[in-house]
Amino acid sequence: MIIKCKDRLPILPSDREEKYPVLPLKTGVLFPGMMLTIQVGRPENLKLIELSGSASKPFVASYSPSKDGAKEKTTFHQVGVLGVVRDVRKGPGGSKVVTIEGLKRVVISSVVQTEPFVTAAVNYVQAESDLPANIMARINEVESVLSEITGLDPTYSPEQLNVLRMNRDDPSVAADMVASSYHFPLEAKQELLETIHLELRYERLLGYLNAELSRAATAHNIDTNVRKAIEEEQQKHFLRQQLHEIRKLLGEDFSEEREAARIRSTIKNTPNLPPEVVARATIEADRLSQLSTASAEYGVTKNYLDWLLALPWGTCKPEDYNIQDVEKVLTSEYYGPIALKEQILQRLSVRKLLGGVNEGPTLCLIGAHGTGKAAIAKAIAKALGKEFLRISVGGITEVSEIKGTPRTFLGALPGKIVRSLRDAGTCDPVMLIEDIDYFNIENDSSVNMSLLEAIDNRVNSRFLDNYIGVPFDLSKVFFICSVRSYEEIPEQFIPRFEIVELPGYIEKEKIVITKRYLLPALLKKHGITRTELRFSDRLLSRIINNYTMEAGLLGLSQQLEKICRKVALQKASRSRKSWTVTEKNLESFLGPPVYIPEKAETNPEIGIAAGVAWTGAGGDLMFIEGLKMKGEGQIITTGSLGDVMRESIQAAHSYVRSKADMLGIDSADFNEFDVHIHFPSGAIPKDGPSAGVTVCLVIASVMAERPIRNDVAMTGEITLRGKVLSVGGMKEKVSAAYRTGIYNVALPKENEKDLKDLPKEILRKTRFTFLERVDDLFELCLLDFTPSSYTLEKIFQDEIKKAKRKKKPRTTKGKSKAARSRKSK
């Protein structure tokens, strides 16, 4: 209840303690010899004032830091001031306004009673008998600081400084007068009241005065600067008015005012402007009319208004397209999987039903260069009847390139997305954002999030460009992102992307696309007609196989452009009128072949099998070689293999070893021979489990010394129990086998459903064997091998050996060592 003083208090010795009522002060601190006016509202305090005021009885006034309305008991400081009531007036709400005069310091030792008000036992404070030696110097310092404060802050009266000078003879009274009169915190005033030692009191007083001086100086500087700025603005306004009159007399045209009027007219006549855009543009137009055309700020403001009003605010095309018509356009403009087109049609149907808004994830196309990502986006834009925008974000490393630069910067501009929309003139185009894999190479998360803020349909309805400064609605923009592979997508984008993988084209599809889309565009681009330049399917096939190695059509397009340029040169020189490119003269256009495709082996061999693999350039034939040699039963792998492929080889080796009896392999051979498995093209990294069945067949062939059929290609993952699991890239793998002249393909049973996307010609010529267990592959590909007959023959031979042992038991008892040695030989 009593807050003890931190300093040691000199108490005047006395035989008894005086008892006085205690009045807690909430809004001030009373000092000896000073007056304090307070408002009293609590019932117990009103009783105290009534009793003390009527009888002029003294009481103790002590500062109470507790909050009004607190449920706990009232607390007050140990050091207070003995005071008397000098005036009482009525206050609002039944309260009273009381003026109190402080008499002298007292120390509250204990609380005697709490009803009807707090009464405490107090002791008097013993004053210092001798003044400190440097007290006058301290008073001079206080006087100097007070003089500076009075000069800076007009709220302090100069009379206070005169009162201090009049009380120089009594340093205690002078310190109390300063502490009471100046704007110190109540805690600071209470600390000064509790400081009895004069030297320490003046030291603390100077500290608080210096803080007040600093505040007053800061406030004075601010006031001075504000007054100066106001005066300068008034002076500029006056001069501007004079200049206006002078220009009128000179007959000048007031071009800035006409420009501002034009902008106001544009604001008024532009439909669909949001209210916040109208308000911002109006403010800037009024500001523009007050600027001189020669000032730099005029050009900045005018450029900003041009950008603000040129944006397509609410300029959208109706979503009145027919889904059947959209499907026809997609089919005619893009050659690709039916499932992909159905997925796009589903998204467009949702967009139509929602009136052009779709809060689903952003469409992301994944595929190698030339697989038709841009073609799909163009087809969607054409089908919807909307503008098509194609922007690249490759190399962007700063947020300002996406969200613009603030107007205060030199050369500030909006971000790339807002600039593209201004050029398109509509707020609902189809926007293809390319090179996501080259975006933000430094992987700064703030840059990733700035782009995601623009393309994420959940939050882009109020996209804020730093230059425009007003939210722009991007929710109706059909964003499509493109990237080469899934691994290159920044992790912040993955949860908000709907992934659509574009498979690579096989040879037949490349020929169809080239004849239907690529060649007509290239001939038109180079000024050549169809009758002047002719290609055959066989020639296109050779170009694809010998001059390109890719999943898409970019390299093929470049090779065809070389041919078109040479023909264009000859046409410009008028040396010929028509050209036919054949296999014989192809090298004269493109040079010698760049790639030599793999070919099937001519004869069955031991330890070599044809596997099919998926690569970034499409499907490819991959021959896996194996041999055995004297060793310790180890398995050696070469060919730049990944961890998954090495584990698959180990699993295949273990399975073959477990089936040694069935394959006719002596179990001891696995401990006496090492097996070396090699994948050619060692410079190319290889990984994945799909070569498991091929490796298993190679190991079985090497250990059993049986040749493998050379007219069968195979793929599939193997387990330790001999099951064949499904793998991916079936379309590309089967096409690679067909391209190399292998028309027998062994693949997992579970992949049978993946063959529906293959061309009919490949399905008609290729014979498929669907594997459930790898034993089926042994029976299919290992020549001179029939598991059942071999097992019966082995059992029969074992029975004959057992019978011979019974007839002629082996014994060496009684024979010489030489005889035993000859017998063993």
mmCIF file of C-alpha atoms in Angstrom, residues 188-304:
data_model
loop_
_atom_site.group_PDB
_atom_site.id
_atom_site.type_symbol
_atom_site.label_atom_id
_atom_site.label_comp_id
_atom_site.label_asym_id
_atom_site.label_seq_id
_atom_site.Cartn_x
_atom_site.Cartn_y
_atom_site.Cartn_z
ATOM 1 C CA ALA A 188 10.083 12.710 -11.920
ATOM 2 C CA LYS A 189 8.406 15.251 -9.650
ATOM 3 C CA GLN A 190 7.883 12.577 -6.985
ATOM 4 C CA GLU A 191 11.573 11.635 -7.245
ATOM 5 C CA LEU A 192 12.543 15.282 -6.661
ATOM 6 C CA LEU A 193 10.172 15.449 -3.690
ATOM 7 C CA GLU A 194 11.776 12.355 -2.157
ATOM 8 C CA THR A 195 15.317 13.734 -2.608
ATOM 9 C CA ILE A 196 16.128 15.460 0.689
ATOM 10 C CA HIS A 197 19.858 16.052 0.120
ATOM 11 C CA LEU A 198 20.136 19.402 -1.730
ATOM 12 C CA GLU A 199 23.167 18.584 -3.902
ATOM 13 C CA LEU A 200 21.563 15.382 -5.167
ATOM 14 C CA ARG A 201 18.225 17.155 -5.671
ATOM 15 C CA TYR A 202 19.816 19.865 -7.824
ATOM 16 C CA GLU A 203 21.724 17.241 -9.811
ATOM 17 C CA ARG A 204 18.500 15.416 -10.651
ATOM 18 C CA LEU A 205 16.696 18.699 -11.261
ATOM 19 C CA LEU A 206 19.333 19.720 -13.817
ATOM 20 C CA GLY A 207 18.911 16.366 -15.580
ATOM 21 C CA TYR A 208 15.179 16.873 -16.002
ATOM 22 C CA LEU A 209 15.641 20.516 -17.014
ATOM 23 C CA ASN A 210 18.115 19.536 -19.734
ATOM 24 C CA ALA A 211 15.616 16.987 -21.062
ATOM 25 C CA GLU A 212 12.931 19.679 -21.090
ATOM 26 C CA LEU A 213 15.349 22.012 -22.842
ATOM 27 C CA SER A 214 15.974 19.399 -25.536
ATOM 28 C CA ARG A 215 12.232 18.951 -26.036
ATOM 29 C CA ALA A 216 11.639 22.675 -26.184
ATOM 30 C CA ALA A 217 14.497 23.125 -28.691
ATOM 31 C CA THR A 218 13.097 20.379 -30.921
ATOM 32 C CA ALA A 219 9.605 21.835 -30.792
ATOM 33 C CA HIS A 220 11.021 25.302 -31.508
ATOM 34 C CA ASN A 221 12.942 24.008 -34.558
ATOM 35 C CA ILE A 222 9.865 22.255 -35.909
ATOM 36 C CA ASP A 223 7.744 25.357 -35.378
ATOM 37 C CA THR A 224 10.382 27.502 -37.027
ATOM 38 C CA ASN A 225 10.631 25.194 -40.036
ATOM 39 C CA VAL A 226 6.859 25.030 -40.410
ATOM 40 C CA ARG A 227 6.557 28.789 -40.247
ATOM 41 C CA LYS A 228 9.354 29.174 -42.755
ATOM 42 C CA ALA A 229 7.742 26.664 -45.138
ATOM 43 C CA ILE A 230 4.402 28.437 -44.853
ATOM 44 C CA GLU A 231 6.000 31.751 -45.541
ATOM 45 C CA GLU A 232 7.815 30.336 -48.561
ATOM 46 C CA GLU A 233 4.595 28.835 -49.934
ATOM 47 C CA GLN A 234 2.811 32.122 -49.431
ATOM 48 C CA GLN A 235 5.625 33.919 -51.149
ATOM 49 C CA LYS A 236 5.549 31.408 -54.048
ATOM 50 C CA HIS A 237 1.807 31.799 -54.367
ATOM 51 C CA PHE A 238 2.137 35.545 -54.447
ATOM 52 C CA LEU A 239 4.909 35.368 -57.036
ATOM 53 C CA ARG A 240 2.932 32.835 -59.058
ATOM 54 C CA GLN A 241 -0.034 35.137 -59.177
ATOM 55 C CA GLN A 242 2.218 37.955 -60.273
ATOM 56 C CA LEU A 243 3.729 35.722 -62.942
ATOM 57 C CA HIS A 244 0.263 34.755 -64.115
ATOM 58 C CA GLU A 245 -0.669 38.403 -64.569
ATOM 59 C CA ILE A 246 2.600 39.122 -66.335
ATOM 60 C CA ARG A 247 2.077 36.178 -68.705
ATOM 61 C CA LYS A 248 -1.420 37.392 -69.461
ATOM 62 C CA LEU A 249 -0.019 40.769 -70.375
ATOM 63 C CA LEU A 250 2.609 39.071 -72.553
ATOM 64 C CA GLY A 251 -0.065 37.010 -74.320
ATOM 65 C CA GLU A 252 1.271 33.539 -73.394
ATOM 66 C CA ASP A 253 -0.882 30.437 -73.992
ATOM 67 C CA PHE A 254 -1.007 28.738 -70.521
ATOM 68 C CA SER A 255 -0.273 25.288 -71.935
ATOM 69 C CA GLU A 256 -0.147 23.609 -68.500
ATOM 70 C CA GLU A 257 -3.699 24.703 -67.765
ATOM 71 C CA ARG A 258 -4.888 23.435 -71.127
ATOM 72 C CA GLU A 259 -3.138 20.124 -70.502
ATOM 73 C CA ALA A 260 -4.803 19.851 -67.108
ATOM 74 C CA ALA A 261 -8.159 20.626 -68.710
ATOM 75 C CA ARG A 262 -7.593 17.922 -71.326
ATOM 76 C CA ILE A 263 -6.803 15.398 -68.610
ATOM 77 C CA ARG A 264 -9.947 16.357 -66.671
ATOM 78 C CA SER A 265 -11.971 15.851 -69.840
ATOM 79 C CA THR A 266 -10.358 12.436 -70.355
ATOM 80 C CA ILE A 267 -11.232 11.467 -66.793
ATOM 81 C CA LYS A 268 -14.820 12.541 -67.311
ATOM 82 C CA ASN A 269 -15.260 10.763 -70.660
ATOM 83 C CA THR A 270 -13.444 7.515 -69.842
ATOM 84 C CA PRO A 271 -15.946 4.812 -68.832
ATOM 85 C CA ASN A 272 -15.388 2.137 -66.155
ATOM 86 C CA LEU A 273 -12.828 4.179 -64.214
ATOM 87 C CA PRO A 274 -12.817 3.058 -60.552
ATOM 88 C CA PRO A 275 -13.601 5.825 -58.030
ATOM 89 C CA GLU A 276 -10.129 5.659 -56.495
ATOM 90 C CA VAL A 277 -8.572 6.148 -59.947
ATOM 91 C CA VAL A 278 -10.824 9.161 -60.602
ATOM 92 C CA ALA A 279 -9.858 10.674 -57.254
ATOM 93 C CA ARG A 280 -6.128 10.131 -57.787
ATOM 94 C CA ALA A 281 -6.194 11.446 -61.366
ATOM 95 C CA THR A 282 -8.192 14.540 -60.353
ATOM 96 C CA ILE A 283 -5.715 15.421 -57.615
ATOM 97 C CA GLU A 284 -2.771 15.014 -59.972
ATOM 98 C CA ALA A 285 -4.516 17.074 -62.707
ATOM 99 C CA ASP A 286 -5.137 19.949 -60.286
ATOM 100 C CA ARG A 287 -1.515 19.746 -59.235
ATOM 101 C CA LEU A 288 -0.366 19.735 -62.860
ATOM 102 C CA SER A 289 -2.193 22.996 -63.572
ATOM 103 C CA GLN A 290 -0.133 24.720 -60.870
ATOM 104 C CA LEU A 291 3.247 23.545 -62.178
ATOM 105 C CA SER A 292 5.447 25.229 -64.719
ATOM 106 C CA THR A 293 6.078 23.370 -67.954
ATOM 107 C CA ALA A 294 9.796 23.996 -67.449
ATOM 108 C CA SER A 295 9.929 22.124 -64.137
ATOM 109 C CA ALA A 296 10.987 18.485 -63.892
ATOM 110 C CA GLU A 297 8.005 17.731 -61.675
ATOM 111 C CA TYR A 298 5.647 18.752 -64.475
ATOM 112 C CA GLY A 299 7.045 16.066 -66.781
ATOM 113 C CA VAL A 300 6.914 13.401 -64.049
ATOM 114 C CA THR A 301 3.296 14.220 -63.168
ATOM 115 C CA LYS A 302 2.157 14.345 -66.784
ATOM 116 C CA ASN A 303 3.868 11.014 -67.562
ATOM 117 C CA TYR A 304 2.164 9.418 -64.553
#
